[in-house]
Short mmCIF file of C-alpha atoms in Angstrom, two decimals:
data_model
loop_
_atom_site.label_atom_id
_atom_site.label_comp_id
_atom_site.label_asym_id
_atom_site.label_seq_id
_atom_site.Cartn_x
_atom_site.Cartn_y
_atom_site.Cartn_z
CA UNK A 1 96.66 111.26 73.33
CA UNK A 2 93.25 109.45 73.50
CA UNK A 3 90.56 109.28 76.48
CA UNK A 4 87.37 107.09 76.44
CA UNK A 5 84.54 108.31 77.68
CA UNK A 6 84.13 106.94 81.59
CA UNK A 7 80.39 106.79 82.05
CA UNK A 8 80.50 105.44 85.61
CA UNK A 9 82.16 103.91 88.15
CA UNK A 10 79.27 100.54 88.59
CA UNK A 11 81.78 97.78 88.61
CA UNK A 12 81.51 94.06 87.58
CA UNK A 13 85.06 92.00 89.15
CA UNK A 14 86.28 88.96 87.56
CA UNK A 15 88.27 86.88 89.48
CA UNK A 16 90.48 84.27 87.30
CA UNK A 17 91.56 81.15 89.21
CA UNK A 18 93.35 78.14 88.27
CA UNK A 19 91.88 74.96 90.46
CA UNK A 20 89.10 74.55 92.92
CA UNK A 21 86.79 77.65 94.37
CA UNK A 22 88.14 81.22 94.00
CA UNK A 23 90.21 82.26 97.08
CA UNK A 24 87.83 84.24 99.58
CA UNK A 25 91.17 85.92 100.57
CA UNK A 26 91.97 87.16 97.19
CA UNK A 27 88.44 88.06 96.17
CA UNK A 28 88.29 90.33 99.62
CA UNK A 29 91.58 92.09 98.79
CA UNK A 30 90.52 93.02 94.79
CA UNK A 31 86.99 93.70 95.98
CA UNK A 32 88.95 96.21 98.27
CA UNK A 33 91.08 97.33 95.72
CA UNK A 34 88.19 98.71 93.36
CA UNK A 35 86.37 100.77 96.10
CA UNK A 36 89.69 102.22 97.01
CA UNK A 37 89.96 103.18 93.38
CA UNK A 38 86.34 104.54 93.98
CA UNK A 39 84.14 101.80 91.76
CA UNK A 40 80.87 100.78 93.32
CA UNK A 41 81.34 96.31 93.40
CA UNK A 42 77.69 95.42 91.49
CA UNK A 43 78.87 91.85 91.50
CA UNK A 44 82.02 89.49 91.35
CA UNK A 45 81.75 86.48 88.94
CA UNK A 46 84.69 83.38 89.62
CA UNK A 47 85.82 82.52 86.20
CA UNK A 48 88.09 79.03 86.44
CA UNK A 49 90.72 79.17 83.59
CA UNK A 50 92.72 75.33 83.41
CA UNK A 51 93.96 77.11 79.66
CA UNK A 52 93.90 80.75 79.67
CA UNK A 53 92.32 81.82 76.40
CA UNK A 54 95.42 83.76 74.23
CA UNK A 55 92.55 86.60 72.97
CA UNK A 56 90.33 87.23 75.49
CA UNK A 57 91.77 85.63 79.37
CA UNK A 58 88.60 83.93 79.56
CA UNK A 59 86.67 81.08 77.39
CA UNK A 60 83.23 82.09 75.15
CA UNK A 61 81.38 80.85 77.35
CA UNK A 62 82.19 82.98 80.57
CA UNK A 63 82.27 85.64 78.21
CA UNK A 64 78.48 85.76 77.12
CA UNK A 65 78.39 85.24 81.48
CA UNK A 66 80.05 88.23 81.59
CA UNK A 67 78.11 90.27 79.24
CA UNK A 68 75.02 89.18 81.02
CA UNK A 69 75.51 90.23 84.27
CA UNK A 70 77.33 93.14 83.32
CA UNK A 71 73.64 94.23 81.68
CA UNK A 72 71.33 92.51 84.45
CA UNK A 73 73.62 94.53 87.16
CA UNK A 74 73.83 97.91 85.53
CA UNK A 75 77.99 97.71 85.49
CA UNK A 76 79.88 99.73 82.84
CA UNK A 77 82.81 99.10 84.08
CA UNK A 78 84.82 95.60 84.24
CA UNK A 79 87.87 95.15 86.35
CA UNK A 80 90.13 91.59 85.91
CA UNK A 81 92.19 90.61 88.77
CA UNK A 82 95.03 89.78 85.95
CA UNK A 83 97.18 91.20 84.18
CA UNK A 84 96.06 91.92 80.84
CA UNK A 85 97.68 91.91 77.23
CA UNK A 86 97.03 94.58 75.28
CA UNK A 87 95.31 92.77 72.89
CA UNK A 88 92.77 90.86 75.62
CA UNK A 89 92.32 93.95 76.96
CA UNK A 90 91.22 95.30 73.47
CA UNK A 91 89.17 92.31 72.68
CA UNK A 92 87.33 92.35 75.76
CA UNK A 93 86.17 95.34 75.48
CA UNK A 94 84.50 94.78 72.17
CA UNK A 95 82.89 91.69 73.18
CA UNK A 96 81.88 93.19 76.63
CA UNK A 97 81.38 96.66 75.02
CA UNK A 98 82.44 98.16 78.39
CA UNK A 99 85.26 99.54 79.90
CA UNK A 100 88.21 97.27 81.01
CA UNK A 101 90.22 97.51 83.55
CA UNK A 102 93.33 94.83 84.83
CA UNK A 103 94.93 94.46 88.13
CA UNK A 104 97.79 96.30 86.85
CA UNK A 105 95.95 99.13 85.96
CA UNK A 106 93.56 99.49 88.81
CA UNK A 107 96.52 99.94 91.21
CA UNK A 108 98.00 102.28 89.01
CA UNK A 109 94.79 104.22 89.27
CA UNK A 110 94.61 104.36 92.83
CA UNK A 111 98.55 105.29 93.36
CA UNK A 112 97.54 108.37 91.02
CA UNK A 113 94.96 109.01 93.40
CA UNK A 114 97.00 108.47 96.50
CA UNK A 115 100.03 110.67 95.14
CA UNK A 116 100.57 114.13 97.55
CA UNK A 117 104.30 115.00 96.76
CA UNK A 118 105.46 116.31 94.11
CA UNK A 119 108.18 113.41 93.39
CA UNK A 120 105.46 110.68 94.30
CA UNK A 121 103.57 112.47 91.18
CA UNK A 122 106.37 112.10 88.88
CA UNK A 123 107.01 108.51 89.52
CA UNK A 124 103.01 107.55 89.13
CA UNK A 125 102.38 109.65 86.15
CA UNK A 126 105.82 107.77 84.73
CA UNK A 127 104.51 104.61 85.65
CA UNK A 128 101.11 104.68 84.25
CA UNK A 129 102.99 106.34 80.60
CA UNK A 130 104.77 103.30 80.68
CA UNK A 131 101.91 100.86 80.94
CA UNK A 132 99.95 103.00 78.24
CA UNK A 133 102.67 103.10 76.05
CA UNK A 134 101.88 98.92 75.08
CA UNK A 135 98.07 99.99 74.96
CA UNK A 136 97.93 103.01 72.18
CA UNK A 137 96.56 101.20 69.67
CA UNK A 138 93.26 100.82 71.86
CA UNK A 139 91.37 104.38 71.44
CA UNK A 140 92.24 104.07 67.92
CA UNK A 141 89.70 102.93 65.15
CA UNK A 142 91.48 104.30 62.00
CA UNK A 143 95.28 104.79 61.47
CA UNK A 144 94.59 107.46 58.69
CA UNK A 145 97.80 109.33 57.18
CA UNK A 146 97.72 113.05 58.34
CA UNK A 147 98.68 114.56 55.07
CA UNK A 148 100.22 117.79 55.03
CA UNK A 149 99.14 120.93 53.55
CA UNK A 150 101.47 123.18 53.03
CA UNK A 151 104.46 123.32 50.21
CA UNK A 152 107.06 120.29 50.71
CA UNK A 153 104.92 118.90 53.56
CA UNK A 154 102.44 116.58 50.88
CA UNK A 155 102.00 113.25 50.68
CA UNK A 156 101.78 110.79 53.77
CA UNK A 157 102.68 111.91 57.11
CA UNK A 158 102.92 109.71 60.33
CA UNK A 159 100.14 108.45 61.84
CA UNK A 160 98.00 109.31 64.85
CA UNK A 161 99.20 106.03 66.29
CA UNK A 162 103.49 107.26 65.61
CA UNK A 163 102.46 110.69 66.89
CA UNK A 164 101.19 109.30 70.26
CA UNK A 165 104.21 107.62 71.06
CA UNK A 166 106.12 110.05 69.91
CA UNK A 167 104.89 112.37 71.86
CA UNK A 168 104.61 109.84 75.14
CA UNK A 169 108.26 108.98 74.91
CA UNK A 170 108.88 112.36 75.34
CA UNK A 171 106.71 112.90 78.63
CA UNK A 172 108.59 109.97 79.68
CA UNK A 173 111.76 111.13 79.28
CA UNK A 174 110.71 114.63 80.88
CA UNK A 175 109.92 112.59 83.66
CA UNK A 176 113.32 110.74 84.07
CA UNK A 177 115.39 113.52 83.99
CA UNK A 178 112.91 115.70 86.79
CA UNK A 179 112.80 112.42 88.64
CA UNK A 180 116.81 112.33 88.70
CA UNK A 181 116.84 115.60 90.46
CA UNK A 182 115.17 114.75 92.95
CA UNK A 183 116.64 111.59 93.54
CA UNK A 184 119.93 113.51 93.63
CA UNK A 185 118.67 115.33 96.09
CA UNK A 186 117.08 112.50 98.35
CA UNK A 187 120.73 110.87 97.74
CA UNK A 188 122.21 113.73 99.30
CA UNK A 189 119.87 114.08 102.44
CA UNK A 190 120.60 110.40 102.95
CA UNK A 191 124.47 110.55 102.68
CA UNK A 192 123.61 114.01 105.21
CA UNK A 193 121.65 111.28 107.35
CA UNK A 194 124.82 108.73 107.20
CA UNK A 195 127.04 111.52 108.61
CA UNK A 196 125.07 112.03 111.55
CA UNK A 197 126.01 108.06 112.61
CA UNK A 198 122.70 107.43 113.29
CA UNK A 199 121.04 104.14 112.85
CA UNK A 200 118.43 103.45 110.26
CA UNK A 201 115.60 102.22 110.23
CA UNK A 202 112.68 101.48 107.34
CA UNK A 203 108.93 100.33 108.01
CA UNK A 204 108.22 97.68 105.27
CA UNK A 205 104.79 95.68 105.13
CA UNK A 206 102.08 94.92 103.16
CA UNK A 207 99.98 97.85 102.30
CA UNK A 208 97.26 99.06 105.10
CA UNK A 209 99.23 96.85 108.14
CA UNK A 210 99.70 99.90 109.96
CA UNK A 211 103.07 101.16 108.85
CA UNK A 212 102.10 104.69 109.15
CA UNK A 213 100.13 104.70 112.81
CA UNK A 214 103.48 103.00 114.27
CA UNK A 215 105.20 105.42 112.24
CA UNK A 216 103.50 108.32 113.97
CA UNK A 217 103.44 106.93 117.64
CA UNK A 218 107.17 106.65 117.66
CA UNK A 219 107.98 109.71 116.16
CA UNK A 220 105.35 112.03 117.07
CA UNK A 221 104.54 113.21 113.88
CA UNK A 222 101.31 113.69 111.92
CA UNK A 223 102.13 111.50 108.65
CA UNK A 224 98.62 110.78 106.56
CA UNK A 225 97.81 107.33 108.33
CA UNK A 226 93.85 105.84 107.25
CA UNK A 227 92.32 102.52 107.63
CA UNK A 228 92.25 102.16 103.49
CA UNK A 229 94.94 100.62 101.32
CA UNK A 230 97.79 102.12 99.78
CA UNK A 231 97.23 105.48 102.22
CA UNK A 232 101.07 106.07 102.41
CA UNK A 233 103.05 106.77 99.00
CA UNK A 234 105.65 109.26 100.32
CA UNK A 235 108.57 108.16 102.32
CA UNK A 236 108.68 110.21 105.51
CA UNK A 237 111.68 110.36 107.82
CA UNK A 238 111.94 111.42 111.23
CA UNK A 239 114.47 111.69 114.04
CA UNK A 240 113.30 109.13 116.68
CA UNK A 241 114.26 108.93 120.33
CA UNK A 242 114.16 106.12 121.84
CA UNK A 243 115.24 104.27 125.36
CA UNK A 244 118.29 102.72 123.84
CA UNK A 245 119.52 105.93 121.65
CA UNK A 246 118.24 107.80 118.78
CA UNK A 247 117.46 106.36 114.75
CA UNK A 248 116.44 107.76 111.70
CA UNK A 249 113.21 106.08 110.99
CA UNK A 250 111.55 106.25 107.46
CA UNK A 251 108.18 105.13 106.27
CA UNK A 252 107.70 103.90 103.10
CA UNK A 253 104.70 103.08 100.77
CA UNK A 254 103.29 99.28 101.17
CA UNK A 255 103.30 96.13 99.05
CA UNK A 256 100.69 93.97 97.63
CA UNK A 257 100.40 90.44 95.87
CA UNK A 258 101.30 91.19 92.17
CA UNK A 259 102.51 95.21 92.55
CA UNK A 260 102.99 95.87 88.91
CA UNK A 261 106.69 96.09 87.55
CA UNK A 262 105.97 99.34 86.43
CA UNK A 263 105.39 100.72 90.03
CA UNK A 264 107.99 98.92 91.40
CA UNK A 265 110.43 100.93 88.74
CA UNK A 266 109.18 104.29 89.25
CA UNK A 267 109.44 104.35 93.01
CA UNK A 268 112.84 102.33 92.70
CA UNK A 269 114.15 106.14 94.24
CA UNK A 270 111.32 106.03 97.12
CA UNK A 271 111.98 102.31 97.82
CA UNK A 272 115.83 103.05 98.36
CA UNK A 273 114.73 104.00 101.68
CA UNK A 274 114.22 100.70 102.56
CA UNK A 275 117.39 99.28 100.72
CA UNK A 276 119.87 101.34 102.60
CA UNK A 277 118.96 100.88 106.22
CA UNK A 278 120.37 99.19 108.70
CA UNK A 279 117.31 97.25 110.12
CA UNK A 280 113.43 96.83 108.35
CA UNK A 281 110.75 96.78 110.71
CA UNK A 282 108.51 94.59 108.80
CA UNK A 283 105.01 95.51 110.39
CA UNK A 284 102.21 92.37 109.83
CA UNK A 285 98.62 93.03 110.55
CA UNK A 286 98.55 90.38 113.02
CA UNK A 287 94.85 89.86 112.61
CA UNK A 288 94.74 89.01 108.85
CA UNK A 289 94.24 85.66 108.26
CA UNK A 290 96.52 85.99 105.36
CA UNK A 291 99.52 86.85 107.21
CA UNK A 292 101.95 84.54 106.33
CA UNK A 293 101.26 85.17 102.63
CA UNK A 294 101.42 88.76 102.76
CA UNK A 295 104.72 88.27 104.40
CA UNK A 296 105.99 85.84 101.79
CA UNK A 297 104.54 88.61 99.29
CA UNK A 298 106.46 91.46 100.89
CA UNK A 299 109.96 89.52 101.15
CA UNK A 300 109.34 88.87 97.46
CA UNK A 301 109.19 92.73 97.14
CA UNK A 302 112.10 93.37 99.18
CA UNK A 303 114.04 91.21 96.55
CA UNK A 304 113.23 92.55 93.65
CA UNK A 305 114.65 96.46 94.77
CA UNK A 306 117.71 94.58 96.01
CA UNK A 307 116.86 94.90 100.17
CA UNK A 308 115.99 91.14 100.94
CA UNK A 309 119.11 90.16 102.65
CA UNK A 310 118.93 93.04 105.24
CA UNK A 311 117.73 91.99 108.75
CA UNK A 312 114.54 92.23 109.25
CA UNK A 313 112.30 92.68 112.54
CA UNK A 314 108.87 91.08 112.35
CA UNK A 315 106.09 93.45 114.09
CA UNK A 316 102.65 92.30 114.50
CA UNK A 317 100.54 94.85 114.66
CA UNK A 318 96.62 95.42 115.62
CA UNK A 319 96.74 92.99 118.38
CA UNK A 320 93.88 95.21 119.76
CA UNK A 321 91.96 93.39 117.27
CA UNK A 322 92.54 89.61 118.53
CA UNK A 323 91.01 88.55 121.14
CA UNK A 324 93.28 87.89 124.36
CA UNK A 325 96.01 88.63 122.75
CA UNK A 326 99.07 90.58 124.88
CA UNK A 327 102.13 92.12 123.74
CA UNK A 328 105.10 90.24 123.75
CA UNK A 329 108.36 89.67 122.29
CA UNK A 330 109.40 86.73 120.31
CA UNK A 331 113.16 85.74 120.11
CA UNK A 332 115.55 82.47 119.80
CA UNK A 333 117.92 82.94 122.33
CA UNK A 334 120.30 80.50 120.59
CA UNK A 335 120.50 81.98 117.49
CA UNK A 336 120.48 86.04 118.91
CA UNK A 337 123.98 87.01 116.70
CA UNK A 338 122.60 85.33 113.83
CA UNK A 339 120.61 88.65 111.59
CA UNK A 340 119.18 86.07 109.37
CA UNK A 341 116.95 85.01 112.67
CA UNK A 342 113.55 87.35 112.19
CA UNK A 343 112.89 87.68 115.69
CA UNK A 344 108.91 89.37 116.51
CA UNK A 345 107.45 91.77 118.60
CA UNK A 346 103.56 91.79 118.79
CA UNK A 347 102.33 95.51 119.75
CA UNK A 348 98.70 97.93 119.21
CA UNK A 349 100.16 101.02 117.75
CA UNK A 350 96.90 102.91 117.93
CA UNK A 351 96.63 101.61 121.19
CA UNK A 352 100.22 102.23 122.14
CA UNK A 353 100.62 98.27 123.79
CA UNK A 354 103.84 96.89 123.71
CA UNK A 355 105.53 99.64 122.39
CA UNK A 356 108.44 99.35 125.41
CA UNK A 357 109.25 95.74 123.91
CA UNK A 358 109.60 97.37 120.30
CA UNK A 359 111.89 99.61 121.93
CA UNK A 360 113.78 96.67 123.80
CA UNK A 361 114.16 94.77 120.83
CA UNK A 362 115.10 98.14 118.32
CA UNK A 363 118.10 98.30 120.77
CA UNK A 364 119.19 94.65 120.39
CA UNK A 365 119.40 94.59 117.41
CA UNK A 366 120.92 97.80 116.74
CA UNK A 367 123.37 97.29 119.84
CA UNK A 368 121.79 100.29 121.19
CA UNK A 369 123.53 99.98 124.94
CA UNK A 370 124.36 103.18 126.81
CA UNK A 371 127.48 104.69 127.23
CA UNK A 372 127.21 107.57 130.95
CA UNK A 373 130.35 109.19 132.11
CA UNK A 374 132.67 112.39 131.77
CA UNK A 375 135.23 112.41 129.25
CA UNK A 376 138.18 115.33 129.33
CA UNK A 377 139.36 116.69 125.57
CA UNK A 378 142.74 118.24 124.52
CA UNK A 379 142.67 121.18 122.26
CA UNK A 380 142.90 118.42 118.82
CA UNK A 381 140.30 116.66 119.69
CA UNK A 382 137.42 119.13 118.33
CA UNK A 383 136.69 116.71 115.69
CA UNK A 384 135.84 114.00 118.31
CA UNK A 385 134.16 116.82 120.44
CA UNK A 386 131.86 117.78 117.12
CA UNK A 387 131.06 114.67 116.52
CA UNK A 388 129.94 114.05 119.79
CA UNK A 389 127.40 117.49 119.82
CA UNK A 390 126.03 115.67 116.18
CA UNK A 391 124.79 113.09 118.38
CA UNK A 392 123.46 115.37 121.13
CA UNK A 393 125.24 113.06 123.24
CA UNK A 394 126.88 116.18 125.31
CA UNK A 395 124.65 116.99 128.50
CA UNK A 396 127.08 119.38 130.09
CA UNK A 397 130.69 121.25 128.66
CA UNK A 398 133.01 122.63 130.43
CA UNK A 399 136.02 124.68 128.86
CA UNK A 400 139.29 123.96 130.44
CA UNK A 401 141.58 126.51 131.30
CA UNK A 402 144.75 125.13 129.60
CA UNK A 403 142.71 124.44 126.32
CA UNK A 404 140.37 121.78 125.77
CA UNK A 405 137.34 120.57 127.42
CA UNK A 406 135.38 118.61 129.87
CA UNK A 407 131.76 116.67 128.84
CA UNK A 408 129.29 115.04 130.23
CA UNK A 409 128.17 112.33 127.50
CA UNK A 410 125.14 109.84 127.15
CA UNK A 411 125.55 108.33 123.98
CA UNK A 412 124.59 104.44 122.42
CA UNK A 413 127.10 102.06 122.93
CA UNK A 414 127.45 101.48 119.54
CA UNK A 415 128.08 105.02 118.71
CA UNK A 416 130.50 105.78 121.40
CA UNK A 417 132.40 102.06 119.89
CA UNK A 418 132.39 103.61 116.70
CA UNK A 419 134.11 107.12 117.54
CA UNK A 420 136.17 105.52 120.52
CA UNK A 421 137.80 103.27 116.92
CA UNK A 422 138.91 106.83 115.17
CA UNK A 423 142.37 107.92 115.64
CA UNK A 424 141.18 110.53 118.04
CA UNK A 425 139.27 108.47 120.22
CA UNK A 426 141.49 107.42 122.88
CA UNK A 427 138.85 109.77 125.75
CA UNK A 428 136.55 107.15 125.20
CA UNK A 429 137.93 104.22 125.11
CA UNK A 430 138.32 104.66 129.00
CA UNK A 431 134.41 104.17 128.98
CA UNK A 432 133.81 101.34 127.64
CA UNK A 433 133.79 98.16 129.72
CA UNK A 434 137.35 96.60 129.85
CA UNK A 435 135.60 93.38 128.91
CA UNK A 436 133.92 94.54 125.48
CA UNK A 437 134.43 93.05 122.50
CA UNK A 438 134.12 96.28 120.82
CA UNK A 439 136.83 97.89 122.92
CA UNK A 440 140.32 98.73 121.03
#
């Protein structure tokens, strides 16, 4: 493999737009982007592009810009908020003689960064091989033959160039086959997780919207939650107790405009999360002025890993952070049975407002009514009576003398409809509501 020599971290941003000023909005976000991958922003030049230049992105002109600045402001490093060819990457460099970094690759630096587990690893260090593997040719000058010494090994051998990829399309098929372990594994503790008859739920958003902080107030645990983008890369799933019944809720790692293909691949196991629940709690930073497009961005996300027809509830978070705003919950009462309907719930998870409405609105969607009363069991029903203890729905038990037994239950409506269904069932049928449309 090849390395260039990284001399700093002084950065220079180019922003490529198509009509009118740069977008503030968009500058912010990439200006973001490269401190979070640690660069230091010297300066950000707006470079309009009405015919994108096939060799270098940008025209001559912009380029000697460029070059200037880059001297004037001491950057050695130049990141493009576009994806780059190989070859404009290349070229760039040797007009800029500096360092170039895209959009694409600039994420990919910071996921490496990010990375804790040992699967979210894997599935960075697979997706950067796969973006290097079109960008070899760029640390190479000379595509000398490596002749061979020794008896019957004379005469032209492959080059550096073959041997690179070579040896990278081996790494990347290491990779593959450690990554389909583990996503054996993770398919297993999810089928374990569908057994238990527990809904699920996934926290989708757009990356830094607070996905982790709600993820921790709800379930009490400690996951790594920072004000910083891209802070969460490893799902995380907890058992979650809530007013309407328990769920299994997972986090997952956030979106952003243009997440490279390459990302989106590698953590196709991590996103599957999110593609097999029930219901996505799409969390919005309610005070970014961007909103709507990062939720447009995010549903565009959800599409391409095959989860954007589930039903979706909209949370807007960080409500602390408008002023007079209140929680509250948003819903169309005409159109409640209808799951394409995103209904909204505006909360503070830091500052723990409005969670009771999240929890309200978690159990109407998820039919999470509550099933109280005492339920006897002959001998054959210790399927029904196991199933029951998988839940923790039994508060008391009482063994009966003539075989069988006698429970106290609290359980969700739904699940107590679901069991009451099974062949075996008939004990709770008697307590559901005569008049439910879920009773057999």
């Amino acid at each position: 493999m090849f390395e260039r020599s990284r001399k700093g971290e002084n950065a220079l941003l180019i922003q490529p737009h198509a009509h009118g000023p740069a977008d503030e909005g968009v500058l912010e976000e990439f200006s973001e982007l490269a401190r979070s991958a640690g660069a230091h922003v010297a300066m950000v030049i707006a470079a309009r592009i009405d015919r994108p230049n096939a060799a270098t992105l940008i025209g001559s002109g912009k380029l000697e810009e460029v070059k200037a600045a880059a001297e004037a402001s001491g950057a050695d490093l130049i990141l493009v908020n576009h994806r780059l060819s190989p070859g404009q990457e290349r070229n760039l460099e040797r007009a800029l003689e500096r360092r170039v970094v895209d959009r694409t690759g600039l994420i990919l630096d910071i996921f490496a960064q990010r990375a804790r587990s040992h699967e979210g690893k894997l599935q960075v260090e697979l997706a950067q091989l796969r973006h290097m593997a079109t960008r070899l040719v760029r640390g190479w000058t000379h595509l000398e033959r490596q002749r061979g010494g020794s008896i019957g090994l004379r005469g032209p051998g492959e080059t550096q160039l073959e041997t690179d990829r070579r040896l990278l399309q081996k790494r990347v098929e290491q990779l593959q086959a450690r990554l389909g372990k583990v996503e054996v594994q993770r398919t297993q503790m999810r089928r374990a997780r569908v057994r238990s008859e527990l809904p699920r739920v996934a926290l989708v958003g757009y990356t830094n919207a607070g996905k982790s902080t709600l993820f921790n107030t709800l379930s009490g645990a400690d996951a790594y939650a920072a004000d910083q983008l891209f802070a969460t890369l490893d799902p995380t799933v907890r058992r979650v107790d809530l007013s309407g019944g328990a769920i299994v809720l997972a986090d997952t790692v956030g979106f952003v405009r243009d997440l490279p293909h390459e990302l989106v691949a590698a953590f196709r196991s991590t996103l599957s999360e999110a593609r097999e629940a029930d219901l996505l709690l799409h969390v919005i930073d309610a005070a970014d002025p961007l909103r709507n497009a990062r939720i447009a961005q995010v549903d565009a996300v959800l599409g391409e890993i095959g989860a954007g027809e589930l039903p979706q509830l909209l949370v807007f978070n960080k409500i602390d952070r408008i002023d007079g705003a209140t929680p509250r919950y948003d819903m169309d009462p005409a159109a409640l049975a209808d799951d394409a309907v995103r209904e909204a719930v505006w909360i503070s998870a830091r500052d723990g407002l409005g969670l009771d409405l999240l929890s309200q609105a978690l159990a109407r969607r998820l039919g999470m009514r509550r099933i109280v009363g005492r339920v006897a069991l002959p001998p054959e029903a210790g399927r029904l009576r196991a199933r029951l203890h998988a839940l923790e729905a039994v508060r008391e038990e009482a063994a009966e003398e003539a075989g069988g037994w006698r429970l106290q239950v609290d359980l969700a409506h739904a699940d107590a409809a679901r069991l009451a269904a099974q062949p075996e069932g008939a004990p709770l049928r008697a307590l559901l509501p005569a008049d439910d449309p879920d009773t057999i």
